[in-house]
mmCIF file of C-alpha atoms in Angstrom:
data_model
loop_
_atom_site.group_PDB
_atom_site.id
_atom_site.type_symbol
_atom_site.label_atom_id
_atom_site.label_comp_id
_atom_site.label_asym_id
_atom_site.label_seq_id
_atom_site.Cartn_x
_atom_site.Cartn_y
_atom_site.Cartn_z
ATOM 1 C CA MET A 1 28.859 -38.819 158.926
ATOM 2 C CA GLU A 2 32.054 -38.101 160.785
ATOM 3 C CA VAL A 3 30.196 -38.023 164.122
ATOM 4 C CA GLY A 4 28.579 -41.365 163.377
ATOM 5 C CA PHE A 5 31.858 -42.886 162.279
ATOM 6 C CA CYS A 6 33.591 -41.693 165.442
ATOM 7 C CA PHE A 7 30.745 -43.042 167.582
ATOM 8 C CA TRP A 8 31.010 -46.551 166.141
ATOM 9 C CA ALA A 9 34.796 -46.432 166.299
ATOM 10 C CA VAL A 10 34.562 -45.679 170.009
ATOM 11 C CA VAL A 11 32.000 -48.470 170.493
ATOM 12 C CA LEU A 12 34.249 -50.944 168.640
ATOM 13 C CA THR A 13 37.231 -49.888 170.716
ATOM 14 C CA VAL A 14 35.259 -50.339 173.950
ATOM 15 C CA ILE A 15 34.078 -53.799 172.865
ATOM 16 C CA THR A 16 37.622 -54.805 171.945
ATOM 17 C CA VAL A 17 38.969 -53.634 175.295
ATOM 18 C CA VAL A 18 36.181 -55.382 177.197
ATOM 19 C CA ASN A 19 36.811 -58.666 175.343
ATOM 20 C CA ALA A 20 40.576 -58.456 175.741
ATOM 21 C CA CYS A 21 42.466 -60.351 178.400
ATOM 22 C CA PRO A 22 43.347 -58.378 181.513
ATOM 23 C CA PRO A 23 46.817 -56.792 181.679
ATOM 24 C CA SER A 24 47.786 -59.152 184.519
ATOM 25 C CA ASP A 25 47.207 -62.250 182.350
ATOM 26 C CA ARG A 26 49.110 -60.670 179.468
ATOM 27 C CA ALA A 27 52.036 -59.814 181.753
ATOM 28 C CA ALA A 28 52.125 -63.385 183.079
ATOM 29 C CA LEU A 29 52.230 -64.802 179.553
ATOM 30 C CA LEU A 30 55.073 -62.474 178.586
ATOM 31 C CA SER A 31 57.035 -63.656 181.634
ATOM 32 C CA ILE A 32 56.440 -67.253 180.538
ATOM 33 C CA LYS A 33 57.637 -66.366 177.041
ATOM 34 C CA ALA A 34 60.780 -64.692 178.426
ATOM 35 C CA ALA A 35 61.773 -67.881 180.282
ATOM 36 C CA LEU A 36 61.546 -70.063 177.158
ATOM 37 C CA HIS A 37 63.679 -70.154 174.021
ATOM 38 C CA GLU A 38 62.308 -71.625 170.794
ATOM 39 C CA PRO A 39 64.807 -70.960 167.965
ATOM 40 C CA HIS A 40 63.264 -72.578 164.894
ATOM 41 C CA LEU A 41 59.501 -72.171 164.538
ATOM 42 C CA GLY A 42 58.828 -68.697 165.876
ATOM 43 C CA ILE A 43 55.709 -69.791 167.729
ATOM 44 C CA PHE A 44 56.038 -66.861 170.145
ATOM 45 C CA ASN A 45 56.085 -64.273 167.349
ATOM 46 C CA SER A 46 52.310 -64.031 167.700
ATOM 47 C CA TRP A 47 52.542 -63.171 171.395
ATOM 48 C CA THR A 48 52.348 -59.430 170.791
ATOM 49 C CA GLY A 49 49.725 -56.726 171.088
ATOM 50 C CA PRO A 50 47.388 -55.868 173.961
ATOM 51 C CA ASP A 51 44.919 -58.766 173.590
ATOM 52 C CA CYS A 52 46.285 -62.183 174.538
ATOM 53 C CA CYS A 53 42.861 -63.777 174.027
ATOM 54 C CA HIS A 54 42.991 -63.472 170.245
ATOM 55 C CA GLY A 55 45.753 -64.553 167.890
ATOM 56 C CA TRP A 56 48.298 -65.650 170.492
ATOM 57 C CA TYR A 57 49.537 -69.102 169.441
ATOM 58 C CA GLY A 58 48.421 -71.829 171.838
ATOM 59 C CA VAL A 59 46.474 -69.483 174.133
ATOM 60 C CA SER A 60 42.712 -69.672 174.646
ATOM 61 C CA CYS A 61 40.484 -67.652 176.955
ATOM 62 C CA ASP A 62 37.195 -68.225 178.692
ATOM 63 C CA PRO A 63 34.591 -66.620 176.368
ATOM 64 C CA TYR A 64 32.608 -65.174 179.244
ATOM 65 C CA ILE A 65 35.170 -63.748 181.637
ATOM 66 C CA HIS A 66 38.005 -63.288 179.075
ATOM 67 C CA ARG A 67 40.652 -64.817 181.311
ATOM 68 C CA VAL A 68 43.345 -67.181 180.028
ATOM 69 C CA ALA A 69 41.927 -70.695 180.396
ATOM 70 C CA ASP A 70 44.146 -72.910 178.228
ATOM 71 C CA ILE A 71 47.789 -72.983 177.182
ATOM 72 C CA ASN A 72 48.468 -75.669 174.589
ATOM 73 C CA LEU A 73 52.060 -75.736 173.336
ATOM 74 C CA ARG A 74 53.065 -79.130 171.947
ATOM 75 C CA GLY A 75 56.385 -79.722 170.211
ATOM 76 C CA GLU A 76 55.090 -82.622 168.121
ATOM 77 C CA SER A 77 52.057 -81.196 166.407
ATOM 78 C CA GLU A 78 50.213 -81.337 163.093
ATOM 79 C CA ASP A 79 49.811 -77.576 163.117
ATOM 80 C CA PRO A 80 50.762 -75.922 159.782
ATOM 81 C CA ILE A 81 53.591 -74.023 161.472
ATOM 82 C CA PHE A 82 55.356 -77.365 162.051
ATOM 83 C CA GLN A 83 54.505 -78.721 158.609
ATOM 84 C CA ARG A 84 55.939 -75.666 156.869
ATOM 85 C CA ALA A 85 59.155 -75.976 158.847
ATOM 86 C CA HIS A 86 59.380 -79.750 158.134
ATOM 87 C CA ARG A 87 60.491 -80.399 161.694
ATOM 88 C CA VAL A 88 59.294 -81.079 165.207
ATOM 89 C CA GLY A 89 59.827 -78.516 167.908
ATOM 90 C CA TYR A 90 62.766 -77.996 170.219
ATOM 91 C CA MET A 91 62.613 -75.562 173.105
ATOM 92 C CA THR A 92 64.865 -74.819 176.066
ATOM 93 C CA GLY A 93 64.432 -72.757 179.206
ATOM 94 C CA SER A 94 62.076 -73.340 182.113
ATOM 95 C CA ILE A 95 58.523 -72.677 183.199
ATOM 96 C CA SER A 96 58.282 -69.306 184.920
ATOM 97 C CA PRO A 97 56.456 -69.187 188.289
ATOM 98 C CA ALA A 98 54.401 -66.464 186.600
ATOM 99 C CA ILE A 99 52.270 -69.344 185.316
ATOM 100 C CA CYS A 100 50.672 -69.378 188.767
ATOM 101 C CA LYS A 101 49.258 -65.874 188.249
ATOM 102 C CA LEU A 102 46.905 -67.299 185.615
ATOM 103 C CA ASP A 103 44.465 -68.354 188.301
ATOM 104 C CA ARG A 104 41.670 -69.277 185.881
ATOM 105 C CA LEU A 105 43.836 -71.756 183.987
ATOM 106 C CA SER A 106 42.100 -75.080 183.376
ATOM 107 C CA SER A 107 44.555 -76.738 180.980
ATOM 108 C CA LEU A 108 48.344 -76.470 180.783
ATOM 109 C CA THR A 109 50.131 -78.410 178.048
ATOM 110 C CA ILE A 110 53.813 -77.693 177.432
ATOM 111 C CA ALA A 111 54.810 -81.025 175.966
ATOM 112 C CA ASP A 112 57.343 -82.784 173.748
ATOM 113 C CA TRP A 113 59.879 -79.940 173.521
ATOM 114 C CA LYS A 114 62.768 -82.155 174.665
ATOM 115 C CA GLY A 115 64.875 -79.351 176.155
ATOM 116 C CA ILE A 116 62.763 -77.540 178.757
ATOM 117 C CA SER A 117 64.340 -78.137 182.156
ATOM 118 C CA GLY A 118 64.238 -76.955 185.763
ATOM 119 C CA GLU A 119 61.645 -77.866 188.352
ATOM 120 C CA ILE A 120 57.903 -77.804 188.022
ATOM 121 C CA PRO A 121 56.944 -74.569 189.830
ATOM 122 C CA LYS A 122 55.708 -75.538 193.297
ATOM 123 C CA CYS A 123 53.058 -72.829 193.135
ATOM 124 C CA ILE A 124 51.345 -74.687 190.307
ATOM 125 C CA THR A 125 49.244 -76.455 192.938
ATOM 126 C CA SER A 126 47.601 -73.092 193.707
ATOM 127 C CA LEU A 127 45.654 -73.114 190.418
ATOM 128 C CA PRO A 128 42.151 -74.039 191.623
ATOM 129 C CA PHE A 129 40.600 -74.782 188.214
ATOM 130 C CA LEU A 130 43.418 -76.815 186.654
ATOM 131 C CA ARG A 131 42.062 -79.990 185.039
ATOM 132 C CA THR A 132 44.935 -80.988 182.734
ATOM 133 C CA LEU A 133 48.659 -80.805 183.507
ATOM 134 C CA ASP A 134 50.642 -82.249 180.589
ATOM 135 C CA LEU A 135 54.417 -81.727 180.613
ATOM 136 C CA ILE A 136 55.451 -84.952 178.839
ATOM 137 C CA GLY A 137 58.666 -85.152 176.865
ATOM 138 C CA ASN A 138 60.938 -82.545 178.439
ATOM 139 C CA ARG A 139 63.820 -82.539 180.919
ATOM 140 C CA PHE A 140 62.104 -81.475 184.121
ATOM 141 C CA THR A 141 63.944 -82.386 187.312
ATOM 142 C CA GLY A 142 63.155 -82.290 191.009
ATOM 143 C CA ARG A 143 60.103 -83.711 192.710
ATOM 144 C CA ILE A 144 56.420 -83.824 191.969
ATOM 145 C CA PRO A 145 54.919 -81.155 194.254
ATOM 146 C CA GLY A 146 54.041 -82.773 197.577
ATOM 147 C CA ASP A 147 50.744 -80.916 197.843
ATOM 148 C CA ILE A 148 49.529 -82.063 194.410
ATOM 149 C CA ASN A 149 46.233 -82.902 196.130
ATOM 150 C CA ARG A 150 45.348 -79.179 196.113
ATOM 151 C CA LEU A 151 44.500 -79.555 192.424
ATOM 152 C CA LYS A 152 41.062 -80.901 193.248
ATOM 153 C CA GLU A 153 39.773 -80.607 189.659
ATOM 154 C CA LEU A 154 42.712 -82.442 188.067
ATOM 155 C CA THR A 155 41.681 -85.217 185.658
ATOM 156 C CA VAL A 156 44.903 -85.630 183.602
ATOM 157 C CA LEU A 157 48.412 -85.683 185.091
ATOM 158 C CA ASN A 158 51.024 -86.462 182.445
ATOM 159 C CA LEU A 159 54.650 -85.954 183.495
ATOM 160 C CA ALA A 160 56.153 -88.825 181.478
ATOM 161 C CA ASP A 161 59.549 -88.792 179.766
ATOM 162 C CA ASN A 162 61.271 -86.350 182.090
ATOM 163 C CA MET A 163 63.943 -86.643 184.807
ATOM 164 C CA LEU A 164 61.804 -86.316 187.935
ATOM 165 C CA THR A 165 63.121 -87.821 191.164
ATOM 166 C CA GLY A 166 61.836 -88.593 194.636
ATOM 167 C CA SER A 167 58.766 -90.600 195.513
ATOM 168 C CA ILE A 168 55.194 -90.330 194.281
ATOM 169 C CA PRO A 169 53.554 -87.953 196.794
ATOM 170 C CA PRO A 170 51.160 -89.844 199.098
ATOM 171 C CA SER A 171 48.736 -86.941 198.670
ATOM 172 C CA ILE A 172 48.152 -87.987 195.055
ATOM 173 C CA VAL A 173 45.513 -90.451 196.273
ATOM 174 C CA LYS A 174 43.303 -87.468 197.185
ATOM 175 C CA LEU A 175 42.905 -86.481 193.523
ATOM 176 C CA THR A 176 39.461 -88.023 193.390
ATOM 177 C CA ARG A 177 38.751 -86.803 189.825
ATOM 178 C CA LEU A 178 42.001 -88.116 188.339
ATOM 179 C CA MET A 179 41.370 -90.295 185.278
ATOM 180 C CA HIS A 180 44.736 -90.445 183.503
ATOM 181 C CA LEU A 181 48.049 -90.774 185.367
ATOM 182 C CA ASP A 182 51.244 -91.030 183.301
ATOM 183 C CA LEU A 183 54.596 -90.867 185.088
ATOM 184 C CA ARG A 184 56.542 -93.186 182.769
ATOM 185 C CA ASN A 185 60.279 -92.916 182.172
ATOM 186 C CA ASN A 186 61.401 -90.741 185.037
ATOM 187 C CA ARG A 187 63.645 -91.508 188.014
ATOM 188 C CA LEU A 188 60.961 -91.879 190.643
ATOM 189 C CA SER A 189 61.735 -94.129 193.591
ATOM 190 C CA GLY A 190 60.130 -95.350 196.784
ATOM 191 C CA GLU A 191 56.992 -97.446 197.020
ATOM 192 C CA LEU A 192 53.703 -96.963 195.275
ATOM 193 C CA PRO A 193 51.164 -95.318 197.584
ATOM 194 C CA SER A 194 49.338 -98.171 199.316
ATOM 195 C CA GLU A 195 46.029 -96.314 199.055
ATOM 196 C CA MET A 196 46.080 -95.857 195.277
ATOM 197 C CA GLY A 197 42.702 -97.575 195.268
ATOM 198 C CA LYS A 198 41.156 -94.294 196.376
ATOM 199 C CA LEU A 199 41.609 -93.005 192.827
ATOM 200 C CA LYS A 200 38.208 -94.426 191.889
ATOM 201 C CA MET A 201 37.889 -92.483 188.610
ATOM 202 C CA MET A 202 41.246 -93.553 187.160
ATOM 203 C CA SER A 203 41.212 -95.505 183.899
ATOM 204 C CA ARG A 204 44.939 -95.464 183.048
ATOM 205 C CA ALA A 205 47.913 -95.746 185.410
ATOM 206 C CA LEU A 206 51.211 -95.717 183.495
ATOM 207 C CA LEU A 207 54.256 -95.803 185.778
ATOM 208 C CA SER A 208 56.819 -97.866 183.875
ATOM 209 C CA GLY A 209 60.510 -97.091 183.557
ATOM 210 C CA ASN A 210 61.168 -95.770 187.050
ATOM 211 C CA ARG A 211 62.822 -97.114 190.207
ATOM 212 C CA LEU A 212 59.676 -97.853 192.147
ATOM 213 C CA GLY A 213 59.912 -100.663 194.682
ATOM 214 C CA GLY A 214 57.729 -102.492 197.153
ATOM 215 C CA PRO A 215 54.617 -104.539 196.390
ATOM 216 C CA VAL A 216 51.843 -104.033 193.870
ATOM 217 C CA PRO A 217 49.144 -102.316 195.993
ATOM 218 C CA VAL A 218 46.171 -104.605 196.657
ATOM 219 C CA SER A 219 43.981 -101.496 196.819
ATOM 220 C CA LEU A 220 44.203 -101.153 193.024
ATOM 221 C CA SER A 221 41.372 -103.669 192.872
ATOM 222 C CA ASN A 222 39.076 -100.919 194.201
ATOM 223 C CA ILE A 223 39.443 -98.927 190.962
ATOM 224 C CA TYR A 224 36.513 -100.275 188.990
ATOM 225 C CA ARG A 225 37.304 -98.162 185.909
ATOM 226 C CA LEU A 226 40.992 -99.113 185.592
ATOM 227 C CA SER A 227 41.604 -100.517 182.104
ATOM 228 C CA ASP A 228 45.352 -100.023 181.613
ATOM 229 C CA LEU A 229 47.942 -100.717 184.332
ATOM 230 C CA ASP A 230 51.625 -100.468 183.412
ATOM 231 C CA LEU A 231 54.141 -100.952 186.227
ATOM 232 C CA SER A 232 56.865 -102.495 184.075
ATOM 233 C CA LEU A 233 60.616 -101.850 184.297
ATOM 234 C CA ASN A 234 60.709 -100.979 187.974
ATOM 235 C CA LEU A 235 61.978 -102.686 191.144
ATOM 236 C CA LEU A 236 58.671 -104.071 192.392
ATOM 237 C CA SER A 237 58.802 -107.166 194.589
ATOM 238 C CA GLY A 238 56.451 -109.445 196.445
ATOM 239 C CA GLN A 239 53.622 -111.381 194.846
ATOM 240 C CA ILE A 240 50.976 -110.439 192.297
ATOM 241 C CA PRO A 241 47.773 -109.827 194.281
ATOM 242 C CA ASP A 242 44.894 -112.187 193.546
ATOM 243 C CA MET A 243 42.486 -109.385 192.693
ATOM 244 C CA PHE A 244 41.593 -109.665 189.029
ATOM 245 C CA ASP A 245 38.082 -111.007 189.548
ATOM 246 C CA LYS A 246 37.321 -107.572 191.041
ATOM 247 C CA MET A 247 38.649 -105.620 188.031
ATOM 248 C CA PRO A 248 36.151 -106.249 185.213
ATOM 249 C CA VAL A 249 37.434 -103.632 182.752
ATOM 250 C CA LEU A 250 41.193 -104.179 183.138
ATOM 251 C CA ALA A 251 42.399 -104.993 179.608
ATOM 252 C CA SER A 252 46.156 -104.371 179.724
ATOM 253 C CA LEU A 253 48.524 -105.465 182.507
ATOM 254 C CA ASN A 254 52.277 -104.922 182.204
ATOM 255 C CA LEU A 255 54.418 -106.028 185.142
ATOM 256 C CA ASP A 256 57.473 -107.108 183.152
ATOM 257 C CA GLY A 257 60.990 -106.248 184.203
ATOM 258 C CA ASN A 258 60.543 -106.282 187.979
ATOM 259 C CA MET A 259 61.496 -108.629 190.840
ATOM 260 C CA ILE A 260 58.044 -110.067 191.450
ATOM 261 C CA SER A 261 57.991 -113.610 192.848
ATOM 262 C CA GLY A 262 55.454 -116.279 193.762
ATOM 263 C CA GLN A 263 52.858 -117.778 191.470
ATOM 264 C CA ILE A 264 50.408 -116.404 188.910
ATOM 265 C CA PRO A 265 47.009 -115.736 190.515
ATOM 266 C CA ARG A 266 44.393 -118.087 189.081
ATOM 267 C CA SER A 267 41.954 -115.170 188.737
ATOM 268 C CA LEU A 268 44.263 -113.457 186.213
ATOM 269 C CA LEU A 269 44.053 -116.202 183.594
ATOM 270 C CA ASN A 270 40.251 -116.083 183.462
ATOM 271 C CA SER A 271 39.896 -112.313 183.773
ATOM 272 C CA GLY A 272 39.160 -109.742 181.082
ATOM 273 C CA VAL A 273 42.864 -108.944 180.646
ATOM 274 C CA SER A 274 43.837 -109.343 176.981
ATOM 275 C CA ILE A 275 47.399 -107.970 177.066
ATOM 276 C CA CYS A 276 49.381 -109.564 179.873
ATOM 277 C CA ASN A 277 53.148 -109.221 180.168
ATOM 278 C CA LEU A 278 54.717 -110.796 183.255
ATOM 279 C CA SER A 279 58.111 -111.494 181.697
ATOM 280 C CA ARG A 280 61.498 -110.952 183.325
ATOM 281 C CA ASN A 281 60.479 -111.517 186.921
ATOM 282 C CA ALA A 282 61.068 -114.316 189.437
ATOM 283 C CA LEU A 283 57.695 -116.041 189.142
ATOM 284 C CA GLU A 284 57.759 -119.753 189.873
ATOM 285 C CA GLY A 285 55.723 -122.894 190.296
ATOM 286 C CA ARG A 286 53.350 -124.293 187.724
ATOM 287 C CA ILE A 287 51.351 -122.150 185.344
ATOM 288 C CA PRO A 288 47.776 -122.603 186.630
ATOM 289 C CA ASP A 289 45.796 -125.022 184.472
ATOM 290 C CA VAL A 290 42.662 -122.868 184.593
ATOM 291 C CA PHE A 291 42.318 -121.395 181.089
ATOM 292 C CA GLY A 292 38.794 -121.408 179.736
ATOM 293 C CA SER A 293 36.300 -119.744 177.440
ATOM 294 C CA LYS A 294 36.847 -116.373 179.172
ATOM 295 C CA SER A 295 40.593 -116.473 178.489
ATOM 296 C CA TYR A 296 41.269 -114.108 175.582
ATOM 297 C CA PHE A 297 44.841 -112.913 175.175
ATOM 298 C CA THR A 298 46.247 -110.974 172.268
ATOM 299 C CA VAL A 299 49.550 -111.109 174.191
ATOM 300 C CA LEU A 300 50.513 -113.487 176.988
ATOM 301 C CA ASP A 301 54.211 -113.195 177.809
ATOM 302 C CA LEU A 302 55.498 -115.340 180.682
ATOM 303 C CA SER A 303 59.097 -115.585 179.468
ATOM 304 C CA HIS A 304 62.265 -115.189 181.565
ATOM 305 C CA ASN A 305 60.798 -116.538 184.802
ATOM 306 C CA ARG A 306 61.182 -119.786 186.783
ATOM 307 C CA PHE A 307 58.012 -121.641 185.853
ATOM 308 C CA SER A 308 58.247 -125.432 186.027
ATOM 309 C CA GLY A 309 56.106 -128.415 185.152
ATOM 310 C CA PRO A 310 54.212 -128.970 181.896
ATOM 311 C CA ILE A 311 52.454 -126.490 179.645
ATOM 312 C CA PRO A 312 48.827 -126.352 180.898
ATOM 313 C CA LYS A 313 46.512 -128.479 178.757
ATOM 314 C CA SER A 314 43.668 -125.985 179.243
ATOM 315 C CA ILE A 315 45.461 -123.351 177.126
ATOM 316 C CA SER A 316 43.826 -125.055 174.130
ATOM 317 C CA LEU A 317 40.425 -124.169 175.652
ATOM 318 C CA ALA A 318 41.129 -120.427 175.626
ATOM 319 C CA ALA A 319 38.874 -118.350 173.387
ATOM 320 C CA TYR A 320 41.950 -116.849 171.738
ATOM 321 C CA ILE A 321 45.675 -116.525 172.313
ATOM 322 C CA GLY A 322 47.603 -114.520 169.741
ATOM 323 C CA HIS A 323 51.194 -114.119 170.913
ATOM 324 C CA LEU A 324 52.336 -116.597 173.582
ATOM 325 C CA ASP A 325 55.890 -116.581 174.949
ATOM 326 C CA LEU A 326 56.946 -119.268 177.429
ATOM 327 C CA SER A 327 60.679 -119.155 176.682
ATOM 328 C CA HIS A 328 63.465 -119.012 179.286
ATOM 329 C CA ASN A 329 61.737 -121.003 182.026
ATOM 330 C CA ASN A 330 62.021 -124.512 183.517
ATOM 331 C CA LEU A 331 59.054 -126.046 181.708
ATOM 332 C CA CYS A 332 59.140 -129.706 180.746
ATOM 333 C CA GLY A 333 57.173 -132.151 178.600
ATOM 334 C CA PRO A 334 55.580 -132.171 175.158
ATOM 335 C CA ILE A 335 54.253 -129.047 173.485
ATOM 336 C CA PRO A 336 50.543 -129.713 172.752
ATOM 337 C CA GLY A 337 49.247 -129.643 169.192
ATOM 338 C CA GLY A 338 46.454 -127.566 167.691
ATOM 339 C CA ALA A 339 45.548 -123.974 168.506
ATOM 340 C CA PRO A 340 47.224 -121.766 169.614
ATOM 341 C CA TYR A 341 50.452 -123.757 169.188
ATOM 342 C CA ASP A 342 50.073 -124.296 165.467
ATOM 343 C CA HIS A 343 50.872 -120.651 164.674
ATOM 344 C CA LEU A 344 53.704 -120.153 167.174
ATOM 345 C CA GLU A 345 57.415 -120.252 166.379
ATOM 346 C CA ALA A 346 60.199 -122.021 168.235
ATOM 347 C CA SER A 347 61.235 -118.728 169.888
ATOM 348 C CA SER A 348 58.120 -118.990 172.080
ATOM 349 C CA PHE A 349 59.455 -122.161 173.722
ATOM 350 C CA VAL A 350 63.281 -122.102 173.648
ATOM 351 C CA TYR A 351 65.521 -122.225 176.726
ATOM 352 C CA ASN A 352 63.355 -124.444 178.867
ATOM 353 C CA THR A 353 64.501 -127.504 180.823
ATOM 354 C CA CYS A 354 63.012 -130.243 178.673
ATOM 355 C CA LEU A 355 60.227 -129.088 176.380
ATOM 356 C CA CYS A 356 59.927 -131.140 173.223
ATOM 357 C CA GLY A 357 57.858 -131.425 170.089
ATOM 358 C CA LYS A 358 56.954 -129.007 167.316
ATOM 359 C CA PRO A 359 57.902 -126.247 166.677
ATOM 360 C CA LEU A 360 61.118 -127.204 168.533
ATOM 361 C CA SER A 361 63.574 -129.476 166.781
ATOM 362 C CA LYS A 362 63.779 -131.730 169.825
ATOM 363 C CA ARG A 363 61.540 -134.776 169.511
ATOM 364 C CA CYS A 364 59.649 -136.197 172.461
#
């Protein structure tokens, strides 16, 4: 009996050792832990013992080769550890370059901790299998690594809500698998890469709240899958490219809060865009009278521009317009009756040169 028991104990020990993560991965994780400070939740209390593949909070391993494949640490989570504490997470410190020793890593999420600072380790571009890099909601500074194109498998790049500076690396256009790009609310400057259209797989490009200048790249029309484009609250100039007849799945376009001039492209008003915010720019001329049965807008905001002339009669032919804002322009003439005007308030039309009629108090 004792011999048999010892035999199976040895077998179990061997299996456990074989299925455990290698010492090098464990050492890298402990270096990452040492560079971070999380005072309230104790999420790193589980990072003990010889096997980092089992029971280490936020760490997952490849089931076949038993190497660390995913790190998922999110400071705003529905995990019970957050619910018991009745709080969201707060963490300080930085990301140790030891992260780059986890060379089988496919997903890295260290997000929404609000206090993690320092630069993104430059060596992070040496991780050949990385598909997701999500560092949203921290205080990272410095530049996006210039050789970001080395991450050939990358599909999600989310660096929003940080303090990153410098320009968007031109090499980013070589990330041919990239589907989700979110760089909102940083301090990025310079122009958008003119060849962004090479990102053929991208469905969302969210770049608002930076200091990006120059024109809207015409090459964006080459991204057939692009459904959400947000370039608002930047320093963009020039005209809006007439490209929307080539973008059949684009549903949301936000260009508000820039210095864009010229006229609205006619193709935009009969495209598939349903959320369109062009407010707070320097757009001018007449609003094209080309609305039709394909025009379906849940939001159409053209306020705070320099549009002149009358409100287009064809707006009444649109399939649907929910929220329409034409305020703070130089429009003139009577406000038409019927849909969509019958459900709009005066705030949609105020501060124009000589608009009149309901819902304004000024009679025609």
